[in-house]
Amino acid sequence: MTTDQAAHPLAERALRVRQHIVAMAASPEGAHIGGALSAADILTALYFDVLRVRPEEPDWPGRDYFVLSKGHAAVSLYAVLAERGFLPVEELDTYARNGSRLGGHPLRTVPGVEFPTGSLGHGLALGLGLALAARSDGRDNRTYVLLGDGELQEGSVWEAADAVAGLGLDNLTAVVDRNRLQINGSSHRGALTDRWRAFGWRAVEIDGHDLGALSAALREPPADPGVPTVLLADTVKGRGVPFLENRAKSHYALLSPTLRHRALKALAAASRTGKDR
């Protein structure tokens, strides 16, 4: 960690996103907390420094598009949407309750959600459609898709990757949350960067918890016309909560009141010392 990263203007936002995630994981239904915490910095950089969006007008035609392909990490999206103003922060308390629109996977009825996601392997193809439509209409909307590294075991991801590159959709950026764990253990599957490049993508490896680097990379225009970009973001599952970090069992958890207190205390302490960045 560097001093500059600790003082990054988005650091406080990322902390609040993580606090919301922990609170929702302490609800009666629990949450996919490990992958939500690993993605928190990526989503914070996107929604507070990159995406052109209007929270008061979620379907504004000039917006950039975001698709959470790893839909089981919905609590991270809810947290950032609430912080960004798409929905009241107080609504997060309704997560997974009867009658709430905040379910275990995101639905289109939630302001700011482009597609319902949850079945893994579909998000990149959905992003392809958004990017292709924008290009066909002559619009400059950019599309971003966040995938999990375990999700890359789905063949449909690579069918979409091949099609995106074949169509030359350089207005689409994919981000892989590479925390290297899934529910049953390691998600490591060899030379991932080379695989993306073999499919015709510009593949960039990046620290997925470096807010400054993430913002810069996500903002960067296409380096080569017609070549889509994928950011392979190295992250830590359960980032910010020591008893969850780098543990496959953090994939899904229901935090007890005691564990919720411990998690929030750890996040606050890390924020004071700058060790969460």
mmCIF file of C-alpha atoms in Angstrom:
data_model
loop_
_atom_site.group_PDB
_atom_site.id
_atom_site.type_symbol
_atom_site.label_atom_id
_atom_site.label_comp_id
_atom_site.label_asym_id
_atom_site.label_seq_id
_atom_site.Cartn_x
_atom_site.Cartn_y
_atom_site.Cartn_z
ATOM 1 C CA MET A 1 0.000 0.000 0.000
ATOM 2 C CA THR A 2 1.139 3.547 -0.672
ATOM 3 C CA THR A 3 0.287 6.761 1.117
ATOM 4 C CA ASP A 4 -1.302 8.143 -2.040
ATOM 5 C CA GLN A 5 -3.655 5.157 -2.275
ATOM 6 C CA ALA A 6 -4.686 5.549 1.379
ATOM 7 C CA ALA A 7 -5.531 9.180 0.720
ATOM 8 C CA HIS A 8 -7.361 8.503 -2.552
ATOM 9 C CA PRO A 9 -10.623 10.470 -2.680
ATOM 10 C CA LEU A 10 -12.566 7.287 -3.422
ATOM 11 C CA ALA A 11 -11.206 5.407 -0.399
ATOM 12 C CA GLU A 12 -13.978 6.643 1.905
ATOM 13 C CA ARG A 13 -16.589 5.616 -0.677
ATOM 14 C CA ALA A 14 -15.099 2.156 -0.939
ATOM 15 C CA LEU A 15 -15.140 1.835 2.851
ATOM 16 C CA ARG A 16 -18.830 2.706 3.000
ATOM 17 C CA VAL A 17 -19.581 0.222 0.212
ATOM 18 C CA ARG A 18 -17.839 -2.488 2.243
ATOM 19 C CA GLN A 19 -19.716 -1.482 5.405
ATOM 20 C CA HIS A 20 -23.020 -1.835 3.543
ATOM 21 C CA ILE A 21 -21.969 -5.257 2.205
ATOM 22 C CA VAL A 22 -21.151 -6.473 5.720
ATOM 23 C CA ALA A 23 -24.488 -5.176 7.023
ATOM 24 C CA MET A 24 -26.419 -7.021 4.316
ATOM 25 C CA ALA A 25 -24.465 -10.211 4.967
ATOM 26 C CA ALA A 26 -25.707 -9.994 8.545
ATOM 27 C CA SER A 27 -29.325 -10.057 7.345
ATOM 28 C CA PRO A 28 -31.386 -13.215 7.952
ATOM 29 C CA GLU A 29 -30.569 -14.469 4.435
ATOM 30 C CA GLY A 30 -26.826 -13.799 4.431
ATOM 31 C CA ALA A 31 -24.989 -12.885 1.225
ATOM 32 C CA HIS A 32 -22.208 -13.788 -1.192
ATOM 33 C CA ILE A 33 -19.893 -11.598 0.810
ATOM 34 C CA GLY A 34 -16.454 -12.822 -0.314
ATOM 35 C CA GLY A 35 -16.822 -11.920 -3.975
ATOM 36 C CA ALA A 36 -18.764 -8.779 -3.106
ATOM 37 C CA LEU A 37 -15.897 -7.463 -0.980
ATOM 38 C CA SER A 38 -13.322 -8.375 -3.632
ATOM 39 C CA ALA A 39 -15.258 -6.370 -6.240
ATOM 40 C CA ALA A 40 -15.917 -3.311 -4.042
ATOM 41 C CA ASP A 41 -13.013 -1.208 -5.307
ATOM 42 C CA ILE A 42 -13.734 -2.000 -8.970
ATOM 43 C CA LEU A 43 -17.356 -0.926 -8.586
ATOM 44 C CA THR A 44 -16.402 2.176 -6.615
ATOM 45 C CA ALA A 45 -13.980 3.302 -9.332
ATOM 46 C CA LEU A 46 -16.591 2.656 -12.013
ATOM 47 C CA TYR A 47 -19.537 4.406 -10.405
ATOM 48 C CA PHE A 48 -17.714 7.343 -8.850
ATOM 49 C CA ASP A 49 -15.048 8.110 -11.429
ATOM 50 C CA VAL A 50 -15.776 6.489 -14.767
ATOM 51 C CA LEU A 51 -19.376 5.757 -15.744
ATOM 52 C CA ARG A 52 -21.491 8.499 -17.266
ATOM 53 C CA VAL A 53 -24.753 7.988 -15.398
ATOM 54 C CA ARG A 54 -27.627 10.042 -14.028
ATOM 55 C CA PRO A 55 -28.985 8.462 -10.841
ATOM 56 C CA GLU A 56 -32.095 10.627 -11.066
ATOM 57 C CA GLU A 57 -32.661 9.332 -14.630
ATOM 58 C CA PRO A 58 -31.419 5.710 -14.637
ATOM 59 C CA ASP A 59 -32.486 5.057 -18.232
ATOM 60 C CA TRP A 60 -30.916 8.225 -19.630
ATOM 61 C CA PRO A 61 -30.013 7.338 -23.247
ATOM 62 C CA GLY A 62 -26.545 8.871 -22.974
ATOM 63 C CA ARG A 63 -25.465 6.662 -20.081
ATOM 64 C CA ASP A 64 -22.656 4.157 -20.084
ATOM 65 C CA TYR A 65 -23.774 0.597 -19.463
ATOM 66 C CA PHE A 66 -22.705 -1.740 -16.701
ATOM 67 C CA VAL A 67 -23.522 -5.446 -16.457
ATOM 68 C CA LEU A 68 -22.742 -7.405 -13.289
ATOM 69 C CA SER A 69 -22.188 -10.809 -14.838
ATOM 70 C CA LYS A 70 -21.284 -12.321 -11.449
ATOM 71 C CA GLY A 71 -24.811 -11.568 -10.297
ATOM 72 C CA HIS A 72 -24.475 -13.457 -7.022
ATOM 73 C CA ALA A 73 -22.362 -10.515 -5.794
ATOM 74 C CA ALA A 74 -25.490 -8.367 -5.967
ATOM 75 C CA VAL A 75 -24.945 -6.812 -2.541
ATOM 76 C CA SER A 76 -21.847 -5.003 -3.842
ATOM 77 C CA LEU A 77 -23.900 -3.497 -6.675
ATOM 78 C CA TYR A 78 -26.726 -2.502 -4.322
ATOM 79 C CA ALA A 79 -24.234 -0.849 -1.998
ATOM 80 C CA VAL A 80 -22.605 1.227 -4.727
ATOM 81 C CA LEU A 81 -25.946 2.128 -6.343
ATOM 82 C CA ALA A 82 -27.197 3.370 -2.982
ATOM 83 C CA GLU A 83 -24.040 5.401 -2.362
ATOM 84 C CA ARG A 84 -24.300 6.850 -5.878
ATOM 85 C CA GLY A 85 -27.918 7.902 -5.319
ATOM 86 C CA PHE A 86 -29.871 5.431 -7.451
ATOM 87 C CA LEU A 87 -31.801 4.254 -4.388
ATOM 88 C CA PRO A 88 -32.099 5.329 -0.763
ATOM 89 C CA VAL A 89 -29.332 4.035 1.467
ATOM 90 C CA GLU A 90 -32.035 3.044 3.959
ATOM 91 C CA GLU A 91 -33.451 0.610 1.384
ATOM 92 C CA LEU A 92 -30.405 -1.593 1.851
ATOM 93 C CA ASP A 93 -31.971 -2.648 5.164
ATOM 94 C CA THR A 94 -34.703 -4.404 3.158
ATOM 95 C CA TYR A 95 -32.237 -6.683 1.371
ATOM 96 C CA ALA A 96 -33.640 -10.207 0.863
ATOM 97 C CA ARG A 97 -36.765 -9.436 2.863
ATOM 98 C CA ASN A 98 -40.267 -10.302 1.630
ATOM 99 C CA GLY A 99 -41.483 -7.611 -0.763
ATOM 100 C CA SER A 100 -38.064 -6.049 -1.272
ATOM 101 C CA ARG A 101 -36.713 -5.420 -4.765
ATOM 102 C CA LEU A 102 -33.223 -6.186 -3.496
ATOM 103 C CA GLY A 103 -32.979 -9.921 -3.951
ATOM 104 C CA GLY A 104 -30.044 -12.309 -3.881
ATOM 105 C CA HIS A 105 -29.463 -11.513 -7.560
ATOM 106 C CA PRO A 106 -30.121 -8.131 -9.211
ATOM 107 C CA LEU A 107 -33.365 -7.495 -11.083
ATOM 108 C CA ARG A 108 -34.229 -4.883 -13.693
ATOM 109 C CA THR A 109 -36.691 -3.344 -11.234
ATOM 110 C CA VAL A 110 -33.734 -1.969 -9.256
ATOM 111 C CA PRO A 111 -32.782 1.491 -10.594
ATOM 112 C CA GLY A 112 -29.459 1.296 -12.393
ATOM 113 C CA VAL A 113 -29.603 -2.429 -13.168
ATOM 114 C CA GLU A 114 -29.501 -3.064 -16.931
ATOM 115 C CA PHE A 115 -30.227 -6.797 -16.868
ATOM 116 C CA PRO A 116 -31.210 -9.437 -14.315
ATOM 117 C CA THR A 117 -28.137 -11.633 -13.830
ATOM 118 C CA GLY A 118 -27.252 -14.635 -11.763
ATOM 119 C CA SER A 119 -26.909 -17.575 -14.111
ATOM 120 C CA LEU A 120 -23.181 -17.363 -14.740
ATOM 121 C CA GLY A 121 -21.685 -16.983 -18.184
ATOM 122 C CA HIS A 122 -24.312 -14.685 -19.700
ATOM 123 C CA GLY A 123 -23.127 -11.184 -18.826
ATOM 124 C CA LEU A 124 -20.542 -10.766 -21.567
ATOM 125 C CA ALA A 125 -23.063 -11.713 -24.264
ATOM 126 C CA LEU A 126 -25.505 -9.176 -22.814
ATOM 127 C CA GLY A 127 -22.784 -6.540 -22.896
ATOM 128 C CA LEU A 128 -22.064 -7.488 -26.486
ATOM 129 C CA GLY A 129 -25.658 -6.650 -27.385
ATOM 130 C CA LEU A 130 -25.489 -3.264 -25.663
ATOM 131 C CA ALA A 131 -22.177 -2.367 -27.294
ATOM 132 C CA LEU A 132 -23.285 -3.528 -30.744
ATOM 133 C CA ALA A 133 -26.549 -1.568 -30.500
ATOM 134 C CA ALA A 134 -24.685 1.593 -29.460
ATOM 135 C CA ARG A 135 -22.273 1.293 -32.355
ATOM 136 C CA SER A 136 -25.068 0.538 -34.842
ATOM 137 C CA ASP A 137 -26.958 3.636 -33.672
ATOM 138 C CA GLY A 138 -23.869 5.831 -33.852
ATOM 139 C CA ARG A 139 -23.900 6.452 -30.081
ATOM 140 C CA ASP A 140 -20.761 6.773 -27.960
ATOM 141 C CA ASN A 141 -22.054 4.844 -24.927
ATOM 142 C CA ARG A 142 -19.395 2.579 -23.464
ATOM 143 C CA THR A 143 -20.221 -0.811 -21.951
ATOM 144 C CA TYR A 144 -18.495 -2.430 -18.984
ATOM 145 C CA VAL A 145 -18.997 -6.038 -17.853
ATOM 146 C CA LEU A 146 -17.705 -7.423 -14.544
ATOM 147 C CA LEU A 147 -17.049 -11.174 -14.517
ATOM 148 C CA GLY A 148 -15.816 -13.514 -11.828
ATOM 149 C CA ASP A 149 -12.763 -15.630 -12.544
ATOM 150 C CA GLY A 150 -14.616 -18.813 -11.604
ATOM 151 C CA GLU A 151 -17.281 -17.806 -14.095
ATOM 152 C CA LEU A 152 -14.739 -18.119 -16.894
ATOM 153 C CA GLN A 153 -15.234 -21.889 -16.712
ATOM 154 C CA GLU A 154 -18.492 -21.329 -18.584
ATOM 155 C CA GLY A 155 -18.040 -21.933 -22.292
ATOM 156 C CA SER A 156 -20.565 -19.232 -23.152
ATOM 157 C CA VAL A 157 -18.104 -16.619 -21.869
ATOM 158 C CA TRP A 158 -15.597 -17.614 -24.534
ATOM 159 C CA GLU A 159 -18.233 -17.776 -27.255
ATOM 160 C CA ALA A 160 -19.090 -14.179 -26.391
ATOM 161 C CA ALA A 161 -15.419 -13.184 -26.133
ATOM 162 C CA ASP A 162 -14.805 -14.542 -29.615
ATOM 163 C CA ALA A 163 -17.830 -12.695 -30.986
ATOM 164 C CA VAL A 164 -16.947 -9.378 -29.324
ATOM 165 C CA ALA A 165 -13.452 -9.450 -30.816
ATOM 166 C CA GLY A 166 -14.759 -10.636 -34.175
ATOM 167 C CA LEU A 167 -17.195 -7.744 -34.319
ATOM 168 C CA GLY A 168 -14.468 -5.286 -33.324
ATOM 169 C CA LEU A 169 -16.421 -3.890 -30.367
ATOM 170 C CA ASP A 170 -13.773 -1.652 -28.835
ATOM 171 C CA ASN A 171 -16.534 0.230 -26.976
ATOM 172 C CA LEU A 172 -16.806 -2.744 -24.567
ATOM 173 C CA THR A 173 -14.471 -3.283 -21.602
ATOM 174 C CA ALA A 174 -14.572 -6.482 -19.582
ATOM 175 C CA VAL A 175 -13.198 -6.660 -16.047
ATOM 176 C CA VAL A 176 -12.361 -9.990 -14.430
ATOM 177 C CA ASP A 177 -12.482 -10.009 -10.627
ATOM 178 C CA ARG A 178 -9.572 -12.417 -10.263
ATOM 179 C CA ASN A 179 -9.720 -13.396 -6.587
ATOM 180 C CA ARG A 180 -8.653 -16.950 -7.506
ATOM 181 C CA LEU A 181 -11.276 -18.649 -5.316
ATOM 182 C CA GLN A 182 -14.727 -20.074 -5.858
ATOM 183 C CA ILE A 183 -17.141 -21.891 -3.612
ATOM 184 C CA ASN A 184 -15.307 -25.222 -3.813
ATOM 185 C CA GLY A 185 -11.729 -23.956 -3.792
ATOM 186 C CA SER A 186 -9.264 -22.580 -6.315
ATOM 187 C CA SER A 187 -10.511 -21.014 -9.536
ATOM 188 C CA HIS A 188 -7.044 -20.866 -11.069
ATOM 189 C CA ARG A 189 -7.103 -22.134 -14.637
ATOM 190 C CA GLY A 190 -3.698 -21.518 -16.193
ATOM 191 C CA ALA A 191 -2.535 -18.653 -18.372
ATOM 192 C CA LEU A 192 -5.644 -16.527 -18.347
ATOM 193 C CA THR A 193 -4.034 -13.423 -19.841
ATOM 194 C CA ASP A 194 -2.720 -15.355 -22.827
ATOM 195 C CA ARG A 195 -6.116 -16.939 -23.337
ATOM 196 C CA TRP A 196 -7.856 -13.561 -23.662
ATOM 197 C CA ARG A 197 -5.173 -12.370 -26.059
ATOM 198 C CA ALA A 198 -5.619 -15.518 -28.128
ATOM 199 C CA PHE A 199 -9.281 -14.557 -28.492
ATOM 200 C CA GLY A 200 -8.263 -11.176 -29.927
ATOM 201 C CA TRP A 201 -8.522 -8.985 -26.839
ATOM 202 C CA ARG A 202 -6.136 -6.438 -25.378
ATOM 203 C CA ALA A 203 -5.513 -7.942 -21.945
ATOM 204 C CA VAL A 204 -4.160 -5.785 -19.101
ATOM 205 C CA GLU A 205 -3.229 -7.076 -15.649
ATOM 206 C CA ILE A 206 -3.973 -4.683 -12.794
ATOM 207 C CA ASP A 207 -4.205 -4.455 -8.996
ATOM 208 C CA GLY A 208 -7.944 -4.671 -8.399
ATOM 209 C CA HIS A 209 -7.671 -2.774 -5.119
ATOM 210 C CA ASP A 210 -5.692 0.198 -6.463
ATOM 211 C CA LEU A 211 -8.396 2.795 -6.962
ATOM 212 C CA GLY A 212 -6.192 5.192 -8.889
ATOM 213 C CA ALA A 213 -4.934 2.549 -11.280
ATOM 214 C CA LEU A 214 -8.444 1.163 -11.764
ATOM 215 C CA SER A 215 -9.907 4.564 -12.611
ATOM 216 C CA ALA A 216 -7.140 5.311 -15.090
ATOM 217 C CA ALA A 217 -7.407 1.942 -16.798
ATOM 218 C CA LEU A 218 -11.203 1.990 -16.960
ATOM 219 C CA ARG A 219 -11.213 5.507 -18.403
ATOM 220 C CA GLU A 220 -8.603 4.762 -21.029
ATOM 221 C CA PRO A 221 -9.976 4.908 -24.590
ATOM 222 C CA PRO A 222 -9.388 1.939 -26.900
ATOM 223 C CA ALA A 223 -5.674 1.604 -27.595
ATOM 224 C CA ASP A 224 -6.237 -0.085 -30.935
ATOM 225 C CA PRO A 225 -9.327 0.518 -33.074
ATOM 226 C CA GLY A 226 -11.532 -2.555 -33.165
ATOM 227 C CA VAL A 227 -9.810 -4.328 -30.281
ATOM 228 C CA PRO A 228 -11.809 -4.763 -27.043
ATOM 229 C CA THR A 229 -10.053 -4.521 -23.672
ATOM 230 C CA VAL A 230 -10.183 -6.842 -20.689
ATOM 231 C CA LEU A 231 -8.753 -5.862 -17.310
ATOM 232 C CA LEU A 232 -7.584 -8.833 -15.270
ATOM 233 C CA ALA A 233 -7.971 -7.335 -11.820
ATOM 234 C CA ASP A 234 -6.120 -9.202 -9.087
ATOM 235 C CA THR A 235 -8.201 -9.040 -5.935
ATOM 236 C CA VAL A 236 -8.546 -10.692 -2.531
ATOM 237 C CA LYS A 237 -11.719 -12.583 -1.702
ATOM 238 C CA GLY A 238 -13.214 -11.055 1.445
ATOM 239 C CA ARG A 239 -10.959 -7.974 1.124
ATOM 240 C CA GLY A 240 -10.937 -5.800 4.252
ATOM 241 C CA VAL A 241 -12.236 -8.392 6.736
ATOM 242 C CA PRO A 242 -9.322 -10.499 8.042
ATOM 243 C CA PHE A 243 -11.376 -13.532 9.075
ATOM 244 C CA LEU A 244 -12.854 -13.718 5.554
ATOM 245 C CA GLU A 245 -9.859 -12.855 3.414
ATOM 246 C CA ASN A 246 -8.542 -15.485 0.998
ATOM 247 C CA ARG A 247 -10.952 -18.118 2.277
ATOM 248 C CA ALA A 248 -13.209 -20.096 -0.036
ATOM 249 C CA LYS A 249 -15.780 -20.389 2.752
ATOM 250 C CA SER A 250 -16.339 -16.636 2.551
ATOM 251 C CA HIS A 251 -18.085 -17.234 -0.793
ATOM 252 C CA TYR A 252 -21.415 -17.121 1.037
ATOM 253 C CA ALA A 253 -21.923 -16.272 4.682
ATOM 254 C CA LEU A 254 -24.533 -15.236 7.167
ATOM 255 C CA LEU A 255 -22.760 -13.088 9.707
ATOM 256 C CA SER A 256 -23.898 -13.308 13.305
ATOM 257 C CA PRO A 257 -24.211 -10.052 15.287
ATOM 258 C CA THR A 258 -20.820 -10.811 16.815
ATOM 259 C CA LEU A 259 -19.163 -11.385 13.453
ATOM 260 C CA ARG A 260 -20.830 -8.297 12.010
ATOM 261 C CA HIS A 261 -19.355 -6.256 14.836
ATOM 262 C CA ARG A 262 -15.935 -7.795 14.307
ATOM 263 C CA ALA A 263 -16.087 -7.146 10.551
ATOM 264 C CA LEU A 264 -17.142 -3.502 10.907
ATOM 265 C CA LYS A 265 -14.512 -2.948 13.584
ATOM 266 C CA ALA A 266 -11.835 -4.408 11.298
ATOM 267 C CA LEU A 267 -12.926 -2.226 8.382
ATOM 268 C CA ALA A 268 -12.862 0.887 10.556
ATOM 269 C CA ALA A 269 -9.447 0.036 11.969
ATOM 270 C CA ALA A 270 -8.026 -0.675 8.520
ATOM 271 C CA SER A 271 -9.401 2.621 7.273
ATOM 272 C CA ARG A 272 -7.740 4.552 10.112
ATOM 273 C CA THR A 273 -4.382 2.941 9.451
ATOM 274 C CA GLY A 274 -4.752 2.824 5.674
ATOM 275 C CA LYS A 275 -4.219 -0.926 5.604
ATOM 276 C CA ASP A 276 -7.391 -1.682 3.716
ATOM 277 C CA ARG A 277 -5.964 -0.208 0.519
#
